[in-house]
Tab-separated table of C-alpha atoms in Angstrom:
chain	number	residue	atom	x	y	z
A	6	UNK	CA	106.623	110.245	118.597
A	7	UNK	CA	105.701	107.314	121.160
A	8	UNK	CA	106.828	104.439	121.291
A	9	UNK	CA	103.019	102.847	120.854
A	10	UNK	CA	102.460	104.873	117.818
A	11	UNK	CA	105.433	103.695	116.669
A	12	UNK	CA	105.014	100.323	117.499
A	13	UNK	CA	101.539	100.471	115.522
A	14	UNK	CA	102.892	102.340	112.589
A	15	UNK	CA	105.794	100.071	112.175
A	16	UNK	CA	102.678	97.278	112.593
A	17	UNK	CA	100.506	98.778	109.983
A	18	UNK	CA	103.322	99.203	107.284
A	19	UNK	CA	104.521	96.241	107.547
A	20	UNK	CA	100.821	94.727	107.441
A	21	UNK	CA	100.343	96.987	104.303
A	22	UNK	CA	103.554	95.545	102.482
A	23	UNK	CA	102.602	92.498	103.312
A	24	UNK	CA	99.403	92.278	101.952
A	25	UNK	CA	100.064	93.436	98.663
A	26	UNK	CA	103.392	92.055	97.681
A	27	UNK	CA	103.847	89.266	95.625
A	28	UNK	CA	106.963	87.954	94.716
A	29	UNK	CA	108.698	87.281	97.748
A	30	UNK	CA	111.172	88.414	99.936
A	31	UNK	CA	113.003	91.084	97.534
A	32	UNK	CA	110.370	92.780	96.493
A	33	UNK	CA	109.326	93.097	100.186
A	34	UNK	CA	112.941	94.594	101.230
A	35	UNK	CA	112.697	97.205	98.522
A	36	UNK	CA	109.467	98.774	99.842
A	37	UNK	CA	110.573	98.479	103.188
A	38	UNK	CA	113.303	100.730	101.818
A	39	UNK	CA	110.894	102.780	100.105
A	40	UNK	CA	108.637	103.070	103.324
A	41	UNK	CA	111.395	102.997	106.188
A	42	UNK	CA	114.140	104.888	104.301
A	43	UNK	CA	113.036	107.279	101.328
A	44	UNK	CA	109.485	108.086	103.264
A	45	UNK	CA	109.232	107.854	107.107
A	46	UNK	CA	113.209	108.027	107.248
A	47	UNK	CA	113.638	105.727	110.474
A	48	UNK	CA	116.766	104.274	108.466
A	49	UNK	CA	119.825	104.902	107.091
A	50	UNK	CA	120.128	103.561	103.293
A	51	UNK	CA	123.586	101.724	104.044
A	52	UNK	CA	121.427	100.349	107.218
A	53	UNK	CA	119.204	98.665	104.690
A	54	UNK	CA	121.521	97.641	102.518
A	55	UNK	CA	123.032	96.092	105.412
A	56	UNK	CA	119.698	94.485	106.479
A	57	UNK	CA	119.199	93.038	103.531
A	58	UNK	CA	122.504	91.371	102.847
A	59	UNK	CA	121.624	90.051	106.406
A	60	UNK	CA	118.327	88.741	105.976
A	61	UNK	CA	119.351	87.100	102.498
A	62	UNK	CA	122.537	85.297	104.297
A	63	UNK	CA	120.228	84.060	107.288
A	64	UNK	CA	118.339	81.108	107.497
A	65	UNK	CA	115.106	81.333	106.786
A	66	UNK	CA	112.002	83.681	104.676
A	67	UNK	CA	114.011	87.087	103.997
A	68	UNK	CA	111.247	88.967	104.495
A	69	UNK	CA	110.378	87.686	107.979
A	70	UNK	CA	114.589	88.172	108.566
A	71	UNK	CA	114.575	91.576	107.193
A	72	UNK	CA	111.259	92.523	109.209
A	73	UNK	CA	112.969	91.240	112.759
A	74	UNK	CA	116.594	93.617	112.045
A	75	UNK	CA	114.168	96.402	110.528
A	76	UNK	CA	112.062	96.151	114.015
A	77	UNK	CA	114.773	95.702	115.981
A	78	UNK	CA	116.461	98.574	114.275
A	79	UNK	CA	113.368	101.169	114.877
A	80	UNK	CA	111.683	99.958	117.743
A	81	UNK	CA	113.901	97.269	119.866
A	82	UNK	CA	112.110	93.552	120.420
A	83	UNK	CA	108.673	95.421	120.581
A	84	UNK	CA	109.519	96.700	117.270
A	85	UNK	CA	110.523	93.314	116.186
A	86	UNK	CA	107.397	91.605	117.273
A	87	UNK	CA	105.108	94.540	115.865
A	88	UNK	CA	107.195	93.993	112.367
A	89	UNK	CA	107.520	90.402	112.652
A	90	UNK	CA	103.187	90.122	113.068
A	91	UNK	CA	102.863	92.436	110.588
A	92	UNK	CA	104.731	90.735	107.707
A	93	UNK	CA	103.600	86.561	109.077
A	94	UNK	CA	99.596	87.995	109.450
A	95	UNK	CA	98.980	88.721	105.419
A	96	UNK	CA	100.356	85.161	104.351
A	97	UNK	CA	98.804	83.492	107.257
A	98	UNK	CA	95.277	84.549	106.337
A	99	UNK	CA	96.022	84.154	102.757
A	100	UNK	CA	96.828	80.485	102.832
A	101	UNK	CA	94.609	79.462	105.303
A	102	UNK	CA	91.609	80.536	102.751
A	103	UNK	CA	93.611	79.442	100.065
A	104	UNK	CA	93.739	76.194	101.766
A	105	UNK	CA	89.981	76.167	102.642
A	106	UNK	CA	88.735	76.367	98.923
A	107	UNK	CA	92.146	74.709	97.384
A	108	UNK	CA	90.088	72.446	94.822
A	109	UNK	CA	88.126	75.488	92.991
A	110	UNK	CA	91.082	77.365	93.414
A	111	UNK	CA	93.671	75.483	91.732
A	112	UNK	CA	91.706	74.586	88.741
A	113	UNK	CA	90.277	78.164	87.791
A	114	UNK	CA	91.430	79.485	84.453
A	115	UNK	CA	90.866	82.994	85.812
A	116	UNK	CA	93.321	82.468	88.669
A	117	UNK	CA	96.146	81.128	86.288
A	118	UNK	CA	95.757	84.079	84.532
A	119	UNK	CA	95.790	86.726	87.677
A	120	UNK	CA	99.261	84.545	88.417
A	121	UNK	CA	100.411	84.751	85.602
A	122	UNK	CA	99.848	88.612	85.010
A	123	UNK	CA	101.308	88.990	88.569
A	124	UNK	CA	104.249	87.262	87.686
A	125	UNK	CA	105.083	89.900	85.376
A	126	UNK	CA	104.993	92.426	88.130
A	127	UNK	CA	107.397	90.810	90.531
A	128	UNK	CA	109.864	90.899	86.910
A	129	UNK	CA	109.626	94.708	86.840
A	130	UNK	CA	109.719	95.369	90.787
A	131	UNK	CA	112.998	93.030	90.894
A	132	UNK	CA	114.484	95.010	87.860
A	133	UNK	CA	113.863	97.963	89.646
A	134	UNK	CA	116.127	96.946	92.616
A	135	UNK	CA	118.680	95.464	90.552
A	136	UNK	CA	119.057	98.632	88.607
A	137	UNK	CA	118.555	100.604	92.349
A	138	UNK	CA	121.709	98.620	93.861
A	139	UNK	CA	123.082	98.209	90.707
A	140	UNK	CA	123.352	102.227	90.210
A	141	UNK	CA	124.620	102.831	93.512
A	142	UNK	CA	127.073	100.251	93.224
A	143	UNK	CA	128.861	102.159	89.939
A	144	UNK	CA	128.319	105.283	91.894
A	145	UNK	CA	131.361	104.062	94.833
A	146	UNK	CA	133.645	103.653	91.523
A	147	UNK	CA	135.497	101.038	93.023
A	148	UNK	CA	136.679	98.614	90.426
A	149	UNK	CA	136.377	95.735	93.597
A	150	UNK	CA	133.031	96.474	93.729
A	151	UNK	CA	132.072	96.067	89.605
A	152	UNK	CA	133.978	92.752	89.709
A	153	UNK	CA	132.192	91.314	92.743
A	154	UNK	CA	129.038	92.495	91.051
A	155	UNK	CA	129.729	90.797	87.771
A	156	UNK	CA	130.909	87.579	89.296
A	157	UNK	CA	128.089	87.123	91.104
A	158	UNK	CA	125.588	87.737	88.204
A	159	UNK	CA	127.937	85.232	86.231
A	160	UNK	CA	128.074	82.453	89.012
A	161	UNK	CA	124.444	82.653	89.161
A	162	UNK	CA	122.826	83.293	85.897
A	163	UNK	CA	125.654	81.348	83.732
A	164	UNK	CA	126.677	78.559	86.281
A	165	UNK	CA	124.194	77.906	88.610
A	166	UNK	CA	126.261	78.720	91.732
A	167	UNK	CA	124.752	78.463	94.856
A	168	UNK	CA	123.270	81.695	96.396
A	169	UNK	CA	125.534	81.065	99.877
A	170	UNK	CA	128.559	80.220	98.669
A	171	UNK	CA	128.697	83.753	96.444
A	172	UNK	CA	127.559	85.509	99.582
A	173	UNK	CA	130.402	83.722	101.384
A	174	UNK	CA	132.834	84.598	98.685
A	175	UNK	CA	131.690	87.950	98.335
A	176	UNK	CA	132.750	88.246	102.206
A	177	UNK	CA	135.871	86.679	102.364
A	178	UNK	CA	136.430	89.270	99.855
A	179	UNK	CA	135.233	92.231	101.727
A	180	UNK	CA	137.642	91.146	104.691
A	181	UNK	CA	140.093	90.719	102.862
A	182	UNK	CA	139.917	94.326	101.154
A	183	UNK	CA	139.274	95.482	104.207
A	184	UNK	CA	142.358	94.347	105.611
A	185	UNK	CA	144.509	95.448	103.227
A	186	UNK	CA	143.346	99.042	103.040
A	187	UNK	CA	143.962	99.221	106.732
A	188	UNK	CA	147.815	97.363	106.450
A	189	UNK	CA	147.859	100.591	103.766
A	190	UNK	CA	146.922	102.814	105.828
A	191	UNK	CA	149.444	101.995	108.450
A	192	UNK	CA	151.798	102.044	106.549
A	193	UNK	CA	151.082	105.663	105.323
């Protein structure tokens, strides 16, 4: 394929996810997967696993982050610009009309209850990547790998731990294990 149909299909998709996501950056990353990974198959799964613990640990929207690696990964800094417009066009337009009628808007009964009903939504789409990572995670049987998961759930949901310090934890860890399976190895 060409690197301009490329370019415009990366564009499109991204424009497409964009558009009709709601929920933010999470729900984005899985149907990136969905799109890049499972259908079109321009990336690895571990790549996107990888992308997203990048564009979570990154300053910044995570699904602007994770559209810049996923462009960069498919397509170079074209790709990264085609992704990057794609996912900053939706919201752009949004809020700017949002922002143009803001008065009607934010008093309208009907609205609420679209936001609300969407709210629900983004619950079940985040389930379903908890339970995706979450199954592949007990699939590596690593005992490391259940703790880490637990701990983080607990220093989240039960104490209120800051999202960057478990990410920083949970790769000092990772280095660490690293390390020591390679010392192992040596010595075998």
């Amino acid at each position: 394929m060409k690197k301009k149909n490329i370019l415009f299909l990366l564009f499109l998709n991204m424009l497409y996810i964009s558009a009709f996501t709601f929920g933010g950056g999470f729900v984005i990353i899985t149907l990136m997967k969905r799109k890049f990974c499972d259908g079109l198959r321009w990336i690895e799964e571990k790549e996107m696993l990888d992308i997203t613990a990048l564009a979570q640990s990154s300053p910044g929207a995570i699904a602007v982050n994770a559209a810049i690696l996923v462009g960069w990964k498919i397509a170079g800094a074209a790709g990264m610009a085609a992704a990057v417009f794609g996912t900053i066009l939706p919201p752009i337009a949004i809020l700017s009309a949002i922002s143009y009628i803001y008065e009607a808007f934010a008093s309208n009964v009907y609205v609420g209850f679209v936001l609300k009903g969407m709210q629900a939504g983004v619950v079940a789409v985040l389930f379903d990547v908890v339970c995706g990572m979450g199954a592949k995670v007990v699939k590596t049987k690593s005992w490391l790998n259940y703790i880490l998961m637990a701990a983080a759930f607990l220093a989240t949901a039960v104490w209120g731990i800051n999202v960057v310090y478990i990410i920083l934890a949970a790769i000092a860890v990772g280095i660490l294990s690293q390390g020591y399976a390679k010392r192992r190895m040596g010595k075998s």
